[in-house]
Amino acid sequence: MEEGSKRGDASVSPVVVDDVMARWARREAQEAQLLPVNKTNIFAILATAGMAMVLIRFDGSGDSGQIEEMEARDAQGISLPITDTPVNMLVLPWGEHIPKSEMVPLGQALENMGYQLLGSAHTGWENGDGAFGKFIFDVAAGTIRLDHNDRYTATEEFIHHF
């Protein structure tokens, strides 16, 4: 063992689960406060680019998950490219309490927001049998809809005595 990591050494602090959970809850609350600003900034870029709707599909299982595809359409339903237009996003670096402003390409901003919303609404969506679904960004309404589908394996037990 390395110096300072021996069992019972006073220099090693024990992990207190309640403290970890409290820090995580504070972080989630801070991230939730950034959402309206980031959403407004993303929707402004989408509107400027003439996008009426953005669809983001996701899929996950077996402890991994990902955004599968993103597509944008104008008001007539014509497909539009998701450009690299920079979006000003507020991010909360890990372990910090003060958000930082960061210029992020539109596609990455959409993906980051998708992962943040998915994680806050359905923690662990990628675990076990996983989940799949889509986000629909409705630019005119200023809304983001999440259609989420959980996968699971069910077991029914039957006991018979004859």
PDB file of C-alpha atoms in Angstrom:
ATOM      1  CA  MET A   1       0.000   0.000   0.000  1.00  0.00           C
ATOM      2  CA  GLU A   2       1.084   3.547  -0.653  1.00  0.00           C
ATOM      3  CA  GLU A   3       1.941   5.918   2.127  1.00  0.00           C
ATOM      4  CA  GLY A   4      -1.191   7.529   3.545  1.00  0.00           C
ATOM      5  CA  SER A   5      -3.573   4.913   2.180  1.00  0.00           C
ATOM      6  CA  LYS A   6      -3.262   2.318   4.899  1.00  0.00           C
ATOM      7  CA  ARG A   7      -6.357   1.185   6.693  1.00  0.00           C
ATOM      8  CA  GLY A   8      -6.953   3.237   9.802  1.00  0.00           C
ATOM      9  CA  ASP A   9      -4.640   6.044   8.643  1.00  0.00           C
ATOM     10  CA  ALA A  10      -6.115   9.361   9.760  1.00  0.00           C
ATOM     11  CA  SER A  11      -5.145  11.016   6.436  1.00  0.00           C
ATOM     12  CA  VAL A  12      -7.722   8.969   4.505  1.00  0.00           C
ATOM     13  CA  SER A  13     -11.245  10.341   4.876  1.00  0.00           C
ATOM     14  CA  PRO A  14     -14.077   7.835   4.841  1.00  0.00           C
ATOM     15  CA  VAL A  15     -16.745   8.241   2.189  1.00  0.00           C
ATOM     16  CA  VAL A  16     -20.052   9.300   3.702  1.00  0.00           C
ATOM     17  CA  VAL A  17     -22.845   8.339   1.320  1.00  0.00           C
ATOM     18  CA  ASP A  18     -25.198  11.025   2.627  1.00  0.00           C
ATOM     19  CA  ASP A  19     -22.569  13.680   1.853  1.00  0.00           C
ATOM     20  CA  VAL A  20     -22.064  12.351  -1.671  1.00  0.00           C
ATOM     21  CA  MET A  21     -25.817  12.294  -2.277  1.00  0.00           C
ATOM     22  CA  ALA A  22     -26.213  15.838  -0.936  1.00  0.00           C
ATOM     23  CA  ARG A  23     -23.436  17.112  -3.223  1.00  0.00           C
ATOM     24  CA  TRP A  24     -25.063  15.335  -6.178  1.00  0.00           C
ATOM     25  CA  ALA A  25     -28.467  16.869  -5.358  1.00  0.00           C
ATOM     26  CA  ARG A  26     -26.901  20.360  -5.178  1.00  0.00           C
ATOM     27  CA  ARG A  27     -25.234  19.826  -8.543  1.00  0.00           C
ATOM     28  CA  GLU A  28     -28.484  18.655 -10.141  1.00  0.00           C
ATOM     29  CA  ALA A  29     -30.282  21.717  -8.742  1.00  0.00           C
ATOM     30  CA  GLN A  30     -27.584  24.015 -10.159  1.00  0.00           C
ATOM     31  CA  GLU A  31     -27.755  22.314 -13.566  1.00  0.00           C
ATOM     32  CA  ALA A  32     -31.557  22.675 -13.547  1.00  0.00           C
ATOM     33  CA  GLN A  33     -31.127  26.426 -13.043  1.00  0.00           C
ATOM     34  CA  LEU A  34     -28.953  26.613 -16.178  1.00  0.00           C
ATOM     35  CA  LEU A  35     -31.518  24.803 -18.337  1.00  0.00           C
ATOM     36  CA  PRO A  36     -33.813  27.790 -19.134  1.00  0.00           C
ATOM     37  CA  VAL A  37     -30.887  29.939 -20.299  1.00  0.00           C
ATOM     38  CA  ASN A  38     -29.367  27.159 -22.406  1.00  0.00           C
ATOM     39  CA  LYS A  39     -32.765  26.242 -23.853  1.00  0.00           C
ATOM     40  CA  THR A  40     -33.392  29.876 -24.835  1.00  0.00           C
ATOM     41  CA  ASN A  41     -29.964  30.112 -26.493  1.00  0.00           C
ATOM     42  CA  ILE A  42     -30.462  26.874 -28.450  1.00  0.00           C
ATOM     43  CA  PHE A  43     -33.974  27.812 -29.580  1.00  0.00           C
ATOM     44  CA  ALA A  44     -32.742  31.233 -30.781  1.00  0.00           C
ATOM     45  CA  ILE A  45     -30.165  29.547 -33.039  1.00  0.00           C
ATOM     46  CA  LEU A  46     -32.729  27.005 -34.290  1.00  0.00           C
ATOM     47  CA  ALA A  47     -35.194  29.784 -35.160  1.00  0.00           C
ATOM     48  CA  THR A  48     -32.522  31.853 -36.914  1.00  0.00           C
ATOM     49  CA  ALA A  49     -31.584  28.804 -39.000  1.00  0.00           C
ATOM     50  CA  GLY A  50     -35.227  28.331 -40.038  1.00  0.00           C
ATOM     51  CA  MET A  51     -35.633  25.075 -38.118  1.00  0.00           C
ATOM     52  CA  ALA A  52     -39.173  24.387 -36.943  1.00  0.00           C
ATOM     53  CA  MET A  53     -38.451  21.005 -35.384  1.00  0.00           C
ATOM     54  CA  VAL A  54     -35.485  18.957 -34.259  1.00  0.00           C
ATOM     55  CA  LEU A  55     -35.812  15.249 -33.571  1.00  0.00           C
ATOM     56  CA  ILE A  56     -33.178  13.469 -31.479  1.00  0.00           C
ATOM     57  CA  ARG A  57     -33.333   9.668 -31.169  1.00  0.00           C
ATOM     58  CA  PHE A  58     -31.533   7.768 -28.403  1.00  0.00           C
ATOM     59  CA  ASP A  59     -31.030   4.121 -27.516  1.00  0.00           C
ATOM     60  CA  GLY A  60     -29.248   2.327 -24.715  1.00  0.00           C
ATOM     61  CA  SER A  61     -28.829  -0.977 -22.923  1.00  0.00           C
ATOM     62  CA  GLY A  62     -26.164  -3.118 -21.298  1.00  0.00           C
ATOM     63  CA  ASP A  63     -24.742  -0.137 -19.408  1.00  0.00           C
ATOM     64  CA  SER A  64     -24.166   2.075 -22.435  1.00  0.00           C
ATOM     65  CA  GLY A  65     -26.360   4.450 -24.341  1.00  0.00           C
ATOM     66  CA  GLN A  66     -26.064   7.077 -27.002  1.00  0.00           C
ATOM     67  CA  ILE A  67     -27.764   9.599 -29.191  1.00  0.00           C
ATOM     68  CA  GLU A  68     -28.438   7.642 -32.375  1.00  0.00           C
ATOM     69  CA  GLU A  69     -29.385  10.469 -34.726  1.00  0.00           C
ATOM     70  CA  MET A  70     -30.497  14.064 -34.961  1.00  0.00           C
ATOM     71  CA  GLU A  71     -32.561  15.594 -37.707  1.00  0.00           C
ATOM     72  CA  ALA A  72     -33.969  19.063 -38.282  1.00  0.00           C
ATOM     73  CA  ARG A  73     -36.894  20.174 -40.434  1.00  0.00           C
ATOM     74  CA  ASP A  74     -38.307  23.501 -41.503  1.00  0.00           C
ATOM     75  CA  ALA A  75     -41.984  24.486 -41.238  1.00  0.00           C
ATOM     76  CA  GLN A  76     -42.756  22.661 -44.515  1.00  0.00           C
ATOM     77  CA  GLY A  77     -41.095  19.470 -43.296  1.00  0.00           C
ATOM     78  CA  ILE A  78     -38.026  19.845 -45.486  1.00  0.00           C
ATOM     79  CA  SER A  79     -34.846  18.416 -43.966  1.00  0.00           C
ATOM     80  CA  LEU A  80     -32.222  20.948 -42.897  1.00  0.00           C
ATOM     81  CA  PRO A  81     -28.620  20.368 -41.847  1.00  0.00           C
ATOM     82  CA  ILE A  82     -27.691  20.841 -38.222  1.00  0.00           C
ATOM     83  CA  THR A  83     -24.860  23.295 -38.647  1.00  0.00           C
ATOM     84  CA  ASP A  84     -21.807  24.023 -36.497  1.00  0.00           C
ATOM     85  CA  THR A  85     -23.240  27.424 -35.561  1.00  0.00           C
ATOM     86  CA  PRO A  86     -21.850  28.247 -32.103  1.00  0.00           C
ATOM     87  CA  VAL A  87     -24.278  28.400 -29.194  1.00  0.00           C
ATOM     88  CA  ASN A  88     -23.440  30.154 -25.946  1.00  0.00           C
ATOM     89  CA  MET A  89     -24.025  27.526 -23.254  1.00  0.00           C
ATOM     90  CA  LEU A  90     -23.635  27.730 -19.498  1.00  0.00           C
ATOM     91  CA  VAL A  91     -21.827  24.672 -18.185  1.00  0.00           C
ATOM     92  CA  LEU A  92     -21.016  23.580 -14.672  1.00  0.00           C
ATOM     93  CA  PRO A  93     -17.555  22.020 -14.588  1.00  0.00           C
ATOM     94  CA  TRP A  94     -17.297  18.982 -12.320  1.00  0.00           C
ATOM     95  CA  GLY A  95     -16.500  19.920  -8.734  1.00  0.00           C
ATOM     96  CA  GLU A  96     -17.184  23.615  -9.292  1.00  0.00           C
ATOM     97  CA  HIS A  97     -20.104  25.759  -8.169  1.00  0.00           C
ATOM     98  CA  ILE A  98     -19.892  28.645 -10.611  1.00  0.00           C
ATOM     99  CA  PRO A  99     -21.126  28.084 -14.177  1.00  0.00           C
ATOM    100  CA  LYS A 100     -18.916  29.023 -17.090  1.00  0.00           C
ATOM    101  CA  SER A 101     -19.936  30.314 -20.485  1.00  0.00           C
ATOM    102  CA  GLU A 102     -18.795  28.130 -23.354  1.00  0.00           C
ATOM    103  CA  MET A 103     -19.325  28.395 -27.116  1.00  0.00           C
ATOM    104  CA  VAL A 104     -20.454  24.991 -28.379  1.00  0.00           C
ATOM    105  CA  PRO A 105     -21.404  23.884 -31.936  1.00  0.00           C
ATOM    106  CA  LEU A 106     -25.185  23.532 -32.316  1.00  0.00           C
ATOM    107  CA  GLY A 107     -25.099  19.749 -32.773  1.00  0.00           C
ATOM    108  CA  GLN A 108     -23.066  19.290 -29.605  1.00  0.00           C
ATOM    109  CA  ALA A 109     -25.331  21.699 -27.687  1.00  0.00           C
ATOM    110  CA  LEU A 110     -28.393  19.683 -28.727  1.00  0.00           C
ATOM    111  CA  GLU A 111     -26.701  16.411 -27.802  1.00  0.00           C
ATOM    112  CA  ASN A 112     -25.526  17.746 -24.428  1.00  0.00           C
ATOM    113  CA  MET A 113     -29.015  19.015 -23.609  1.00  0.00           C
ATOM    114  CA  GLY A 114     -30.509  15.672 -24.638  1.00  0.00           C
ATOM    115  CA  TYR A 115     -28.191  13.758 -22.310  1.00  0.00           C
ATOM    116  CA  GLN A 116     -28.811  16.204 -19.453  1.00  0.00           C
ATOM    117  CA  LEU A 117     -32.602  16.017 -19.785  1.00  0.00           C
ATOM    118  CA  LEU A 118     -32.566  12.258 -20.205  1.00  0.00           C
ATOM    119  CA  GLY A 119     -30.375  11.773 -17.148  1.00  0.00           C
ATOM    120  CA  SER A 120     -32.534  14.041 -15.014  1.00  0.00           C
ATOM    121  CA  ALA A 121     -35.832  12.449 -16.087  1.00  0.00           C
ATOM    122  CA  HIS A 122     -34.709   8.804 -16.288  1.00  0.00           C
ATOM    123  CA  THR A 123     -31.498   8.182 -14.376  1.00  0.00           C
ATOM    124  CA  GLY A 124     -29.923   4.911 -15.483  1.00  0.00           C
ATOM    125  CA  TRP A 125     -31.818   4.796 -18.788  1.00  0.00           C
ATOM    126  CA  GLU A 126     -28.855   2.999 -20.363  1.00  0.00           C
ATOM    127  CA  ASN A 127     -28.538   0.267 -17.738  1.00  0.00           C
ATOM    128  CA  GLY A 128     -29.764  -3.333 -17.910  1.00  0.00           C
ATOM    129  CA  ASP A 129     -32.309  -3.794 -20.686  1.00  0.00           C
ATOM    130  CA  GLY A 130     -32.127  -0.036 -21.228  1.00  0.00           C
ATOM    131  CA  ALA A 131     -34.434   2.395 -22.916  1.00  0.00           C
ATOM    132  CA  PHE A 132     -35.030   4.115 -26.229  1.00  0.00           C
ATOM    133  CA  GLY A 133     -36.978   7.092 -27.438  1.00  0.00           C
ATOM    134  CA  LYS A 134     -36.807  10.562 -28.852  1.00  0.00           C
ATOM    135  CA  PHE A 135     -36.794  14.247 -28.069  1.00  0.00           C
ATOM    136  CA  ILE A 136     -38.852  16.624 -30.162  1.00  0.00           C
ATOM    137  CA  PHE A 137     -37.781  20.262 -30.073  1.00  0.00           C
ATOM    138  CA  ASP A 138     -40.772  22.346 -31.265  1.00  0.00           C
ATOM    139  CA  VAL A 139     -39.258  25.731 -32.056  1.00  0.00           C
ATOM    140  CA  ALA A 140     -42.530  27.672 -32.514  1.00  0.00           C
ATOM    141  CA  ALA A 141     -43.942  26.391 -29.212  1.00  0.00           C
ATOM    142  CA  GLY A 142     -40.567  26.654 -27.446  1.00  0.00           C
ATOM    143  CA  THR A 143     -40.982  23.168 -26.008  1.00  0.00           C
ATOM    144  CA  ILE A 144     -38.967  19.980 -25.743  1.00  0.00           C
ATOM    145  CA  ARG A 145     -40.944  16.741 -25.552  1.00  0.00           C
ATOM    146  CA  LEU A 146     -39.361  13.485 -24.383  1.00  0.00           C
ATOM    147  CA  ASP A 147     -40.923  10.203 -25.506  1.00  0.00           C
ATOM    148  CA  HIS A 148     -39.193   7.579 -23.335  1.00  0.00           C
ATOM    149  CA  ASN A 149     -39.607   3.793 -23.529  1.00  0.00           C
ATOM    150  CA  ASP A 150     -38.145   1.495 -20.872  1.00  0.00           C
ATOM    151  CA  ARG A 151     -37.143  -2.051 -21.753  1.00  0.00           C
ATOM    152  CA  TYR A 152     -37.302  -4.732 -19.112  1.00  0.00           C
ATOM    153  CA  THR A 153     -37.334  -8.468 -18.734  1.00  0.00           C
ATOM    154  CA  ALA A 154     -40.255  -9.832 -16.795  1.00  0.00           C
ATOM    155  CA  THR A 155     -40.426 -13.127 -14.989  1.00  0.00           C
ATOM    156  CA  GLU A 156     -43.597 -14.852 -13.919  1.00  0.00           C
ATOM    157  CA  GLU A 157     -43.341 -17.668 -11.457  1.00  0.00           C
ATOM    158  CA  PHE A 158     -45.821 -20.508 -11.319  1.00  0.00           C
ATOM    159  CA  ILE A 159     -45.674 -23.158  -8.626  1.00  0.00           C
ATOM    160  CA  HIS A 160     -47.721 -26.302  -8.995  1.00  0.00           C
ATOM    161  CA  HIS A 161     -48.117 -29.157  -6.552  1.00  0.00           C
ATOM    162  CA  PHE A 162     -49.581 -32.396  -7.835  1.00  0.00           C
TER     163      PHE A 162
END
